Amino acid sequence: MPGFELFGDKERAQVQDVLDSGVLMRYGFEGMRNDHWKAKELEVALAKKMRSSHVHLVSSGTAALTVALASAGIGAGDEVIMPTFTFVASFESILALGAIPILVDVDDTLTLDPKAVEKAITPKTKVVMPVHMCGSMANLDALQTICDQHGLLLLEDACQAIGATYHGKPLGSIGNLGCFSFDYVKTITCGEGGAILTNNETYYQNAHKYSDHGHDHIGNDRGAEAHPFLGYNYRISELNAAVGLAQLSRLDEFIDIQKKNYILLREALSKIDGVQFRTVPEGGEENYSFLSFFLPTEALALQAQKALGDAGVDGCFYWYNNNWHYYRKWEHLTHKKSLGKLPKDVLEALPDYEKADFSSSDHWVGRNISCLIKLGWTADDVKQRAQTMSDELQKIL
Ligand SMILES: *Cc1c(COP(=O)(O)O)cnc(C)c1O
């Protein structure tokens, strides 16, 4: 999946432009910058590609989530529904605003289970945040219906799913707000970077100001007029945006390679009894960054992961035991470990996750293996991999 695998002349040329002018900042310095506005250019290109009215770039995917929530006025005490299977950034971004992360089960899509979402709604719920993990998506029609019924915002964390679509629409452009990450291991990379997508003019204007200290951005000298509200610095640099411009121009190429490799591996594994592929909601098209499947039991999944690793098949993850991606290992959250004191309201409102019942998530994630699809594989590499994976899984099943 990672864009860093195919990195070259296009990226170099874009970065050289920035170095030649010496202006590494996305705002100001008109006289010096040789008319290079890499961040602005990438925002326009992304908005066009994702068919979204507005895109605002920030310094990371985590920042994008925080800024997206802030732009819609989410703050202290508001509840945000998020899945048990995601990256730690989900609850970090919520807690950063004093809001409360409400963990909810995932289903066979490996993303939010709409039935579990419905049960978790309280008068304090403000946002439903599906996370399109490993290149595929949540059932967005079902989640949108729930959001409409309860007056909630839908915020898509599409950090791992750029290039995937749902009923023909790009993921990230479907909810009230959507976020991408361009960190070093994502499908396309800026080194570090993130983006907020929205069709809502107010959220966009808020995100713009909030991510630059609350400066009003009126006129040439930004912030000269006023500070309409408190903000923070989540700016992206021109160097990062320049890399992103080159990478975005190659997104379709990357997805095509992933799809080709994914299909070959999937064909091989589909012949094996006992391998069940992850469910992709109707109308969904993955970005093919991972091939995710379930084995009949947790013990078999563990055995399979070990066998694949021993046989030299790298990049197959058993997320159930992973420190970053599944609630079972989020000890810092469940034990409320914070450097400074957490706000009293947050401490009181955080559910007791040590006692929570996520057996339904365990049922799916405990039997799941997700294998990374690489861009750099040769045809022979893929063939060999398909053969080894089939052999190893067949031995176990
Ligand atoms: C990577 C990732 C993020 C955070 O992105 P960063 O750019 O690394 O901060 C958020 N959510 C998901 C699902 C991710 O995979």
XYZ file of C-alpha atoms and ligand atoms in Angstrom:
412
model
C 0.000 0.000 0.000
C 2.585 2.629 0.835
C 3.408 5.384 -1.644
C 6.968 5.379 -0.347
C 7.556 2.223 -2.369
C 7.260 4.147 -5.627
C 9.010 7.380 -5.009
C 11.084 9.222 -7.547
C 11.521 11.996 -10.099
C 8.053 13.529 -9.788
C 8.432 13.909 -6.018
C 11.981 15.259 -6.391
C 10.942 17.886 -8.961
C 8.094 19.133 -6.745
C 10.320 19.419 -3.687
C 13.034 21.146 -5.737
C 10.526 23.878 -6.699
C 10.022 24.648 -3.020
C 13.719 24.563 -2.204
C 14.502 26.884 -5.131
C 12.225 29.604 -3.778
C 13.189 28.879 -0.189
C 9.640 29.499 1.060
C 8.706 26.503 3.186
C 5.592 28.126 4.647
C 2.194 27.754 3.048
C 1.077 31.336 3.792
C 2.543 34.714 2.893
C 5.958 35.639 1.456
C 4.358 36.476 -1.924
C 7.393 38.353 -3.213
C 9.785 35.466 -2.636
C 7.849 32.377 -3.517
C 7.983 32.403 -7.292
C 4.255 31.772 -7.304
C 4.683 28.331 -5.740
C 1.691 27.522 -3.550
C 2.058 23.773 -3.083
C -0.427 23.362 -0.219
C -3.075 25.403 -2.039
C -2.428 23.520 -5.257
C -2.765 20.149 -3.511
C -6.010 21.255 -1.844
C -7.490 22.171 -5.222
C -6.273 18.929 -6.817
C -7.609 16.784 -3.949
C -10.983 18.548 -3.952
C -11.323 17.865 -7.674
C -10.201 14.256 -7.420
C -12.461 13.527 -4.427
C -15.367 15.584 -5.782
C -15.597 17.544 -2.559
C -16.341 21.284 -2.384
C -13.529 22.002 0.070
C -10.282 20.446 1.204
C -8.012 21.806 3.903
C -4.561 20.308 4.494
C -3.001 19.905 7.939
C 0.100 18.354 9.484
C -1.201 14.795 10.021
C -4.229 12.535 9.855
C -4.582 12.817 13.622
C -4.612 16.614 13.288
C -7.177 16.297 10.489
C -9.547 14.379 12.803
C -9.105 16.888 15.613
C -9.575 19.886 13.323
C -12.581 18.263 11.618
C -14.294 17.721 14.974
C -13.392 21.232 16.155
C -14.621 22.786 12.905
C -18.091 21.393 13.602
C -18.060 22.770 17.134
C -17.439 19.483 18.940
C -16.046 20.080 22.424
C -16.179 19.220 26.103
C -18.623 16.483 27.043
C -19.809 15.707 23.515
C -19.880 11.996 22.744
C -18.287 10.674 19.571
C -19.042 7.095 18.522
C -15.997 5.254 17.154
C -15.088 1.604 16.498
C -13.096 -0.791 18.727
C -10.906 -1.574 15.714
C -9.058 1.510 14.472
C -5.815 3.367 15.032
C -5.229 5.068 18.414
C -5.553 8.445 16.644
C -9.353 8.082 16.758
C -9.684 8.497 20.521
C -6.685 10.843 20.729
C -8.382 13.353 18.431
C -11.627 13.168 20.418
C -9.981 13.479 23.846
C -7.832 16.391 22.626
C -11.037 18.440 22.492
C -12.357 17.261 25.843
C -14.962 15.160 24.044
C -15.707 11.548 24.995
C -14.805 8.581 22.773
C -17.598 5.993 22.878
C -16.235 2.676 21.626
C -18.657 0.506 19.666
C -18.450 -2.987 18.159
C -17.357 -3.777 14.615
C -18.948 -6.470 12.450
C -17.877 -8.608 9.487
C -17.025 -5.420 7.544
C -14.318 -4.818 10.208
C -15.823 -1.368 10.716
C -18.716 0.094 12.750
C -21.711 -2.201 13.190
C -24.766 0.045 12.564
C -26.884 -1.910 15.083
C -24.289 -1.364 17.798
C -24.088 2.329 16.875
C -27.816 2.742 17.327
C -27.656 1.184 20.813
C -24.842 3.514 21.888
C -26.641 6.776 21.111
C -27.403 9.034 24.098
C -28.587 12.652 24.364
C -24.884 13.638 24.406
C -23.983 11.903 21.138
C -22.934 14.375 18.455
C -20.871 12.447 15.915
C -20.621 8.968 14.390
C -17.070 8.329 13.210
C -16.714 5.218 11.039
C -13.114 4.215 10.309
C -12.643 2.633 6.904
C -9.950 0.232 8.043
C -7.548 -1.563 5.714
C -8.913 -0.093 2.498
C -12.593 -1.041 2.819
C -15.589 0.694 4.297
C -18.424 0.803 6.774
C -22.023 0.463 5.645
C -22.392 4.190 5.075
C -26.027 4.069 3.913
C -27.056 2.475 7.200
C -24.945 4.888 9.243
C -26.248 7.903 7.305
C -29.824 6.830 8.022
C -29.043 6.607 11.750
C -27.337 10.017 11.683
C -30.312 11.576 9.893
C -32.771 10.080 12.369
C -30.871 11.330 15.395
C -29.468 14.598 14.042
C -25.833 13.437 14.246
C -22.803 14.296 12.147
C -21.110 11.617 10.053
C -17.317 11.971 10.052
C -15.449 9.470 7.881
C -11.960 8.487 8.943
C -10.725 7.500 5.496
C -7.049 7.659 6.491
C -6.501 4.075 5.296
C -8.909 4.097 2.387
C -8.019 6.854 -0.060
C -9.044 5.826 -3.567
C -11.842 3.511 -2.422
C -15.436 4.341 -3.422
C -18.987 3.731 -2.185
C -21.814 3.804 -4.761
C -19.280 5.476 -7.037
C -18.398 8.272 -4.587
C -14.884 8.651 -3.181
C -14.615 7.616 0.478
C -13.966 10.667 2.613
C -16.347 12.801 0.535
C -19.576 11.164 1.712
C -20.043 12.221 5.339
C -20.434 15.792 6.630
C -16.674 15.651 7.057
C -13.948 13.235 5.953
C -10.266 12.840 6.771
C -7.176 11.449 5.042
C -3.688 10.768 6.379
C -0.547 11.059 4.271
C 1.882 9.671 6.819
C 4.739 7.547 5.617
C 2.915 4.200 5.472
C -0.349 5.301 3.867
C -1.412 4.647 0.263
C 0.008 8.008 -0.791
C 2.384 9.944 1.431
C 3.584 13.475 2.113
C 6.068 12.227 4.723
C 3.584 13.610 7.251
C 0.294 15.264 6.401
C -3.481 15.047 6.509
C -6.588 16.488 4.876
C -10.105 17.470 5.880
C -12.845 17.208 3.247
C -16.239 18.857 3.507
C -19.036 20.345 1.440
C -19.901 22.644 4.319
C -18.528 26.167 3.814
C -18.659 27.038 7.519
C -16.764 23.914 8.617
C -14.167 24.627 5.947
C -13.678 28.231 7.066
C -13.473 27.094 10.680
C -10.900 24.387 9.861
C -8.812 26.935 7.969
C -8.655 29.339 10.893
C -8.503 26.785 13.702
C -5.468 25.025 12.221
C -3.594 28.360 12.064
C -4.000 29.780 15.599
C -7.485 31.128 14.955
C -6.126 33.793 12.553
C -8.927 35.149 10.440
C -7.117 34.806 7.079
C -8.676 38.001 5.754
C -6.502 39.985 3.332
C -2.850 39.381 2.585
C -1.449 39.709 6.074
C -3.145 36.785 7.741
C -4.386 37.414 11.210
C -4.076 41.173 10.918
C -7.777 41.691 11.366
C -8.905 39.559 14.270
C -8.970 36.205 15.984
C -12.558 34.984 15.854
C -11.797 32.022 18.144
C -8.965 30.125 19.821
C -6.955 27.898 17.552
C -3.775 25.886 17.324
C -0.975 25.217 14.860
C -1.761 22.200 12.693
C -0.254 23.650 9.488
C 1.316 21.528 6.771
C 4.601 22.711 5.269
C 5.178 23.413 1.590
C 7.774 20.631 1.451
C 5.270 18.014 2.594
C 2.547 19.347 0.316
C 4.948 19.276 -2.648
C 5.550 15.543 -2.124
C 1.790 15.035 -1.860
C 1.186 16.725 -5.213
C 3.446 14.226 -6.949
C 1.940 11.288 -5.050
C -1.671 12.288 -5.738
C -0.927 12.352 -9.459
C 0.030 8.659 -9.088
C -2.889 7.503 -6.924
C -4.761 5.756 -9.739
C -1.579 3.998 -10.821
C -1.012 2.764 -7.240
C -4.598 1.513 -6.887
C -4.396 -0.344 -10.223
C -1.258 -2.181 -9.102
C -2.805 -3.023 -5.722
C -5.988 -4.291 -7.351
C -4.090 -6.552 -9.733
C -2.028 -8.070 -6.910
C -5.032 -8.336 -4.582
C -7.107 -10.230 -7.156
C -4.375 -12.815 -7.735
C -3.969 -13.499 -4.010
C -7.718 -13.574 -3.421
C -8.277 -16.045 -6.260
C -5.732 -18.409 -4.726
C -7.216 -18.185 -1.216
C -10.827 -18.456 -2.367
C -10.192 -22.104 -3.245
C -9.556 -22.929 0.417
C -12.453 -24.099 2.587
C -12.515 -22.229 5.861
C -11.209 -18.911 4.498
C -13.960 -16.285 4.639
C -13.253 -12.862 3.179
C -14.182 -9.659 4.913
C -17.606 -8.303 3.858
C -17.522 -5.237 1.622
C -20.865 -3.370 1.831
C -23.001 -3.400 -1.304
C -21.906 -0.661 -3.699
C -18.430 -0.524 -2.187
C -15.139 -0.756 -4.028
C -12.039 -1.193 -1.871
C -8.704 0.507 -2.521
C -7.114 -2.963 -2.329
C -4.412 -1.979 0.147
C -5.020 -5.131 2.241
C -6.510 -8.576 1.684
C -8.473 -9.296 4.874
C -10.023 -12.660 5.751
C -11.377 -14.671 8.673
C -10.423 -18.162 9.829
C -12.907 -20.444 11.625
C -11.451 -19.918 15.123
C -9.115 -17.608 17.042
C -6.648 -20.472 17.567
C -6.511 -21.161 13.824
C -5.970 -17.473 13.066
C -3.014 -17.355 15.447
C -1.635 -20.549 13.943
C -2.071 -19.189 10.421
C -0.299 -15.935 11.219
C 2.661 -17.828 12.650
C 2.799 -20.279 9.748
C 2.675 -17.465 7.174
C 5.442 -15.578 8.969
C 7.615 -18.698 9.289
C 7.141 -19.371 5.588
C 8.473 -15.898 4.758
C 5.134 -14.286 3.881
C 5.681 -10.842 5.417
C 3.082 -8.130 6.051
C 0.251 -10.315 7.414
C -1.217 -8.723 10.527
C -3.173 -10.272 13.383
C -4.682 -7.025 14.691
C -6.269 -8.734 17.711
C -2.872 -8.773 19.440
C -1.637 -5.501 17.970
C -0.782 -2.630 20.282
C -2.054 0.181 18.110
C -5.198 -0.982 16.398
C -7.484 -2.878 18.768
C -9.080 -1.818 22.062
C -7.706 -4.847 23.973
C -4.233 -3.317 24.028
C -5.213 0.314 24.606
C -4.102 0.211 28.205
C -3.393 3.944 28.291
C -7.040 4.618 27.438
C -8.619 1.971 29.649
C -6.414 2.974 32.624
C -6.818 6.688 31.842
C -3.064 7.277 31.906
C -2.301 10.884 31.146
C 0.836 12.975 31.699
C -1.136 15.732 33.305
C -4.519 15.382 34.984
C -7.374 14.710 32.607
C -10.253 17.172 32.969
C -12.634 16.013 35.713
C -15.576 15.883 33.303
C -13.666 13.599 30.945
C -12.576 11.299 33.783
C -16.156 10.992 34.996
C -17.736 10.569 31.592
C -15.288 8.034 30.114
C -16.942 4.602 30.137
C -15.176 1.876 32.115
C -13.641 0.102 29.145
C -12.051 -2.566 31.333
C -15.536 -3.899 32.034
C -17.029 -3.308 28.587
C -18.345 -6.255 26.587
C -16.933 -6.230 23.070
C -17.356 -9.956 22.450
C -18.895 -9.245 19.082
C -15.763 -7.346 17.972
C -13.607 -10.130 19.430
C -15.579 -12.648 17.370
C -14.511 -10.927 14.132
C -11.156 -9.316 14.890
C -9.991 -12.398 16.821
C -10.321 -14.501 13.661
C -9.063 -11.917 11.183
C -5.805 -11.738 9.292
C -5.039 -8.763 7.037
C -2.228 -8.999 4.508
C -0.635 -5.873 3.133
C -0.628 -5.568 -0.662
C 2.634 -4.119 -1.943
C 3.242 -2.049 -5.046
C 6.753 -3.267 -5.698
C 6.032 -6.982 -6.160
C 6.944 -8.543 -9.511
C 4.495 -10.949 -11.200
C 6.675 -13.788 -9.924
C 6.608 -12.437 -6.365
C 2.811 -12.450 -6.378
C 2.597 -15.926 -7.864
C 5.042 -17.285 -5.308
C 3.218 -15.539 -2.470
C -0.174 -16.892 -3.591
C 1.262 -20.398 -3.714
C 2.953 -20.203 -0.311
C -0.116 -18.675 1.337
C -2.389 -21.381 -0.097
C -0.013 -24.150 0.938
C 0.363 -22.870 4.480
C -3.354 -22.223 5.015
C -4.303 -25.564 3.540
C -1.965 -27.346 5.955
C -3.833 -25.783 8.876
C -7.428 -25.991 7.652
C -2.799 6.649 10.115
C -4.146 6.785 10.666
C -4.566 7.937 11.350
C -3.632 9.038 11.745
O -2.847 9.552 10.748
P -1.438 10.213 11.065
O -1.167 10.970 9.792
O -0.449 9.094 11.268
O -1.580 11.087 12.230
C -5.878 8.023 11.757
N -6.744 7.035 11.538
C -6.379 5.903 10.895
C -7.408 4.844 10.639
C -5.066 5.728 10.466
O -4.717 4.584 9.884
